[in-house]
Short mmCIF file of C-alpha atoms and ligand atoms in Angstrom, two decimals:
data_model
loop_
_atom_site.label_atom_id
_atom_site.label_comp_id
_atom_site.label_asym_id
_atom_site.label_seq_id
_atom_site.Cartn_x
_atom_site.Cartn_y
_atom_site.Cartn_z
CA MET A 1 -40.38 37.96 -93.30
CA ASP A 2 -37.99 38.36 -95.98
CA SER A 3 -39.45 41.74 -98.07
CA GLY A 4 -38.71 40.66 -100.84
CA THR A 5 -37.45 40.99 -104.73
CA ARG A 6 -38.89 43.65 -106.96
CA MET A 7 -40.25 41.73 -109.77
CA ALA A 8 -41.96 44.29 -111.95
CA PRO A 9 -44.33 47.44 -111.92
CA LEU A 10 -48.15 45.88 -111.04
CA ALA A 11 -48.82 47.62 -114.27
CA ASP A 12 -46.59 45.61 -116.24
CA VAL A 13 -48.88 42.31 -115.14
CA PRO A 14 -52.09 42.55 -117.91
CA ASP A 15 -55.86 42.16 -117.66
CA ALA A 16 -56.43 39.38 -119.16
CA SER A 17 -53.36 37.81 -119.47
CA SER A 18 -50.05 37.32 -117.65
CA LEU A 19 -46.85 38.17 -117.21
CA LEU A 20 -44.20 35.78 -117.87
CA VAL A 21 -40.84 35.51 -115.22
CA THR A 22 -38.11 33.18 -114.38
CA LEU A 23 -37.02 32.20 -111.35
CA ARG A 24 -34.84 29.84 -110.20
CA ASP A 25 -34.86 26.94 -107.32
CA GLU A 26 -32.96 26.26 -104.90
CA ALA A 27 -31.22 23.09 -106.12
CA GLY A 28 -30.36 25.91 -109.05
CA GLU A 29 -33.22 24.88 -111.80
CA ASP A 30 -34.53 28.27 -113.62
CA VAL A 31 -38.23 27.78 -113.79
CA GLU A 32 -40.89 30.05 -115.27
CA PHE A 33 -44.42 31.20 -113.48
CA VAL A 34 -47.22 33.54 -115.32
CA LEU A 35 -47.57 36.32 -112.92
CA VAL A 36 -51.96 37.15 -113.59
CA ARG A 37 -54.07 39.46 -111.46
CA ALA A 38 -55.72 37.39 -108.76
CA ASP A 39 -59.51 38.70 -110.34
CA GLY A 40 -58.01 37.71 -113.70
CA GLY A 41 -58.82 42.10 -114.51
CA ASP A 42 -61.88 40.92 -114.29
CA SER A 43 -63.10 43.65 -110.55
CA GLU A 44 -62.41 47.86 -112.23
CA GLY A 45 -60.76 49.37 -108.43
CA ALA A 46 -60.68 45.38 -106.43
CA GLU A 47 -57.85 45.38 -104.65
CA GLU A 48 -54.71 44.64 -106.25
CA GLU A 49 -53.65 41.28 -105.48
CA VAL A 50 -50.98 39.09 -107.90
CA ARG A 51 -50.52 36.21 -108.67
CA ALA A 52 -48.01 33.39 -109.37
CA TRP A 53 -48.53 29.81 -110.83
CA HIS A 54 -45.64 27.00 -112.83
CA ASN A 55 -46.53 28.26 -115.96
CA VAL A 56 -47.15 24.12 -116.57
CA CYS A 57 -50.49 22.59 -117.73
CA PRO A 58 -51.00 19.08 -115.14
CA HIS A 59 -52.98 17.68 -118.05
CA TRP A 60 -49.57 17.45 -120.14
CA THR A 61 -46.22 19.16 -118.43
CA ASP A 62 -44.85 20.68 -121.73
CA VAL A 63 -47.56 22.49 -122.32
CA ARG A 64 -46.74 25.92 -121.12
CA PHE A 65 -49.68 29.20 -120.44
CA ASP A 66 -47.67 31.19 -121.78
CA SER A 67 -44.92 30.75 -124.21
CA GLY A 68 -43.52 34.44 -123.78
CA SER A 69 -46.55 36.61 -125.40
CA GLY A 70 -48.81 36.11 -122.67
CA ALA A 71 -50.84 33.10 -121.02
CA GLU A 72 -54.88 33.61 -122.03
CA VAL A 73 -57.17 35.01 -119.53
CA ARG A 74 -60.67 34.97 -119.55
CA ASN A 75 -63.70 35.72 -116.71
CA GLY A 76 -61.31 35.33 -113.56
CA ASP A 77 -60.02 31.70 -115.28
CA LEU A 78 -55.80 31.03 -116.95
CA VAL A 79 -56.70 29.21 -119.60
CA CYS A 80 -55.24 25.98 -120.73
CA THR A 81 -55.03 26.65 -125.07
CA LYS A 82 -54.22 22.92 -125.28
CA HIS A 83 -57.54 21.64 -124.66
CA GLY A 84 -59.50 24.76 -123.01
CA ALA A 85 -59.00 23.57 -118.85
CA THR A 86 -59.48 26.79 -116.45
CA PHE A 87 -57.47 27.22 -113.65
CA GLY A 88 -59.05 30.10 -111.11
CA CYS A 89 -56.36 33.33 -111.08
CA GLU A 90 -56.89 33.57 -107.30
CA SER A 91 -56.89 29.78 -106.41
CA GLY A 92 -55.22 27.98 -108.83
CA ASP A 93 -57.49 25.29 -109.11
CA CYS A 94 -58.52 23.49 -112.10
CA ASP A 95 -62.29 24.26 -112.03
CA PHE A 96 -62.82 22.64 -116.00
CA GLY A 97 -61.41 20.57 -118.05
CA PRO A 98 -58.69 17.55 -118.01
CA PRO A 99 -57.19 17.61 -115.32
CA GLU A 100 -60.32 19.03 -113.34
CA GLY A 101 -60.14 18.93 -110.02
CA SER A 102 -55.84 19.83 -109.91
CA SER A 103 -54.57 22.45 -108.92
CA LEU A 104 -51.54 24.78 -109.66
CA THR A 105 -48.46 25.23 -107.56
CA GLY A 106 -47.96 28.68 -106.68
CA VAL A 107 -44.53 31.07 -105.67
CA ASP A 108 -45.60 33.74 -102.32
CA VAL A 109 -45.66 37.04 -104.57
CA ALA A 110 -46.72 40.66 -103.24
CA VAL A 111 -47.39 44.03 -104.10
CA ARG A 112 -46.59 46.86 -102.39
CA ASP A 113 -45.63 50.29 -103.78
CA GLY A 114 -46.59 49.63 -107.06
CA GLY A 115 -44.79 46.87 -107.65
CA VAL A 116 -44.84 42.91 -107.53
CA TYR A 117 -42.38 40.86 -104.92
CA LEU A 118 -41.18 37.71 -104.84
CA VAL A 119 -41.37 36.81 -101.47
CA ASP A 120 -40.95 33.28 -101.40
CA GLU A 121 -37.54 32.02 -99.89
CA ASP A 122 -37.31 29.29 -101.74
CA TYR A 123 -36.80 30.63 -104.83
CA GLU A 124 -34.53 33.95 -106.11
CA PHE A 125 -35.85 36.52 -108.52
CA VAL A 126 -33.72 36.02 -112.49
CA ARG A 127 -35.80 38.16 -115.20
CA VAL A 128 -39.07 39.02 -116.78
CA GLY A 129 -39.47 36.28 -119.76
CA ALA A 130 -38.79 33.21 -120.37
CA ALA A 131 -35.93 31.09 -118.54
CA GLU A 132 -33.10 31.25 -121.11
CA THR A 133 -32.17 27.20 -120.18
CA GLU A 134 -36.02 25.40 -120.75
CA ARG A 135 -35.63 21.84 -121.56
CA ASP A 136 -35.66 20.89 -124.81
CA ARG A 137 -39.32 20.03 -125.05
CA SER A 138 -38.99 17.97 -127.88
CA THR A 139 -36.88 15.34 -126.65
CA ASN A 140 -38.50 15.38 -123.15
CA PRO A 141 -42.23 15.41 -123.60
CA GLY A 142 -43.01 14.95 -119.65
CA GLU A 143 -45.62 13.26 -118.33
CA ARG A 144 -48.69 13.52 -120.04
CA LEU A 145 -52.37 12.84 -118.18
CA GLY A 146 -54.13 10.38 -120.96
CA PHE A 147 -56.75 12.50 -123.54
S1 LIG B 201 -52.72 19.78 -122.02
FE1 LIG B 201 -53.74 21.69 -120.95
S2 LIG B 201 -54.94 21.42 -121.04
FE2 LIG B 201 -54.84 19.56 -122.04
#
């Protein structure tokens, strides 16, 4: 396996919040992901693991979890503050809220040597922070599933 690209120090992935990163997919599109502690930062001393989830709520796809200042993470869940849906930080599965039963799309990351590495060969790392070429969400409201 590719040894991957170091994206950020592990210490930059906060407890009870997220670190926003931009990756580029094979089509050349910049796509935002949130890095979260797999346990949500709940279990002190646990093995450090990180997950990377697409920064889009499956309920209303024009709603981002993290707009640059960190998403809300509570009791091991990534929270969509729009309507309160919760997604397991470790699994990406929604267990409460309008998109209950859905799952977030993730990319493969690994933690080693105190850093978080992108090891998914379908993406390349662009930067920590928001995508500069973010689609104009006001003219592209995305897909909305009821509610
Ligand atoms: S937009 Fe996320 S729960 Fe409704």
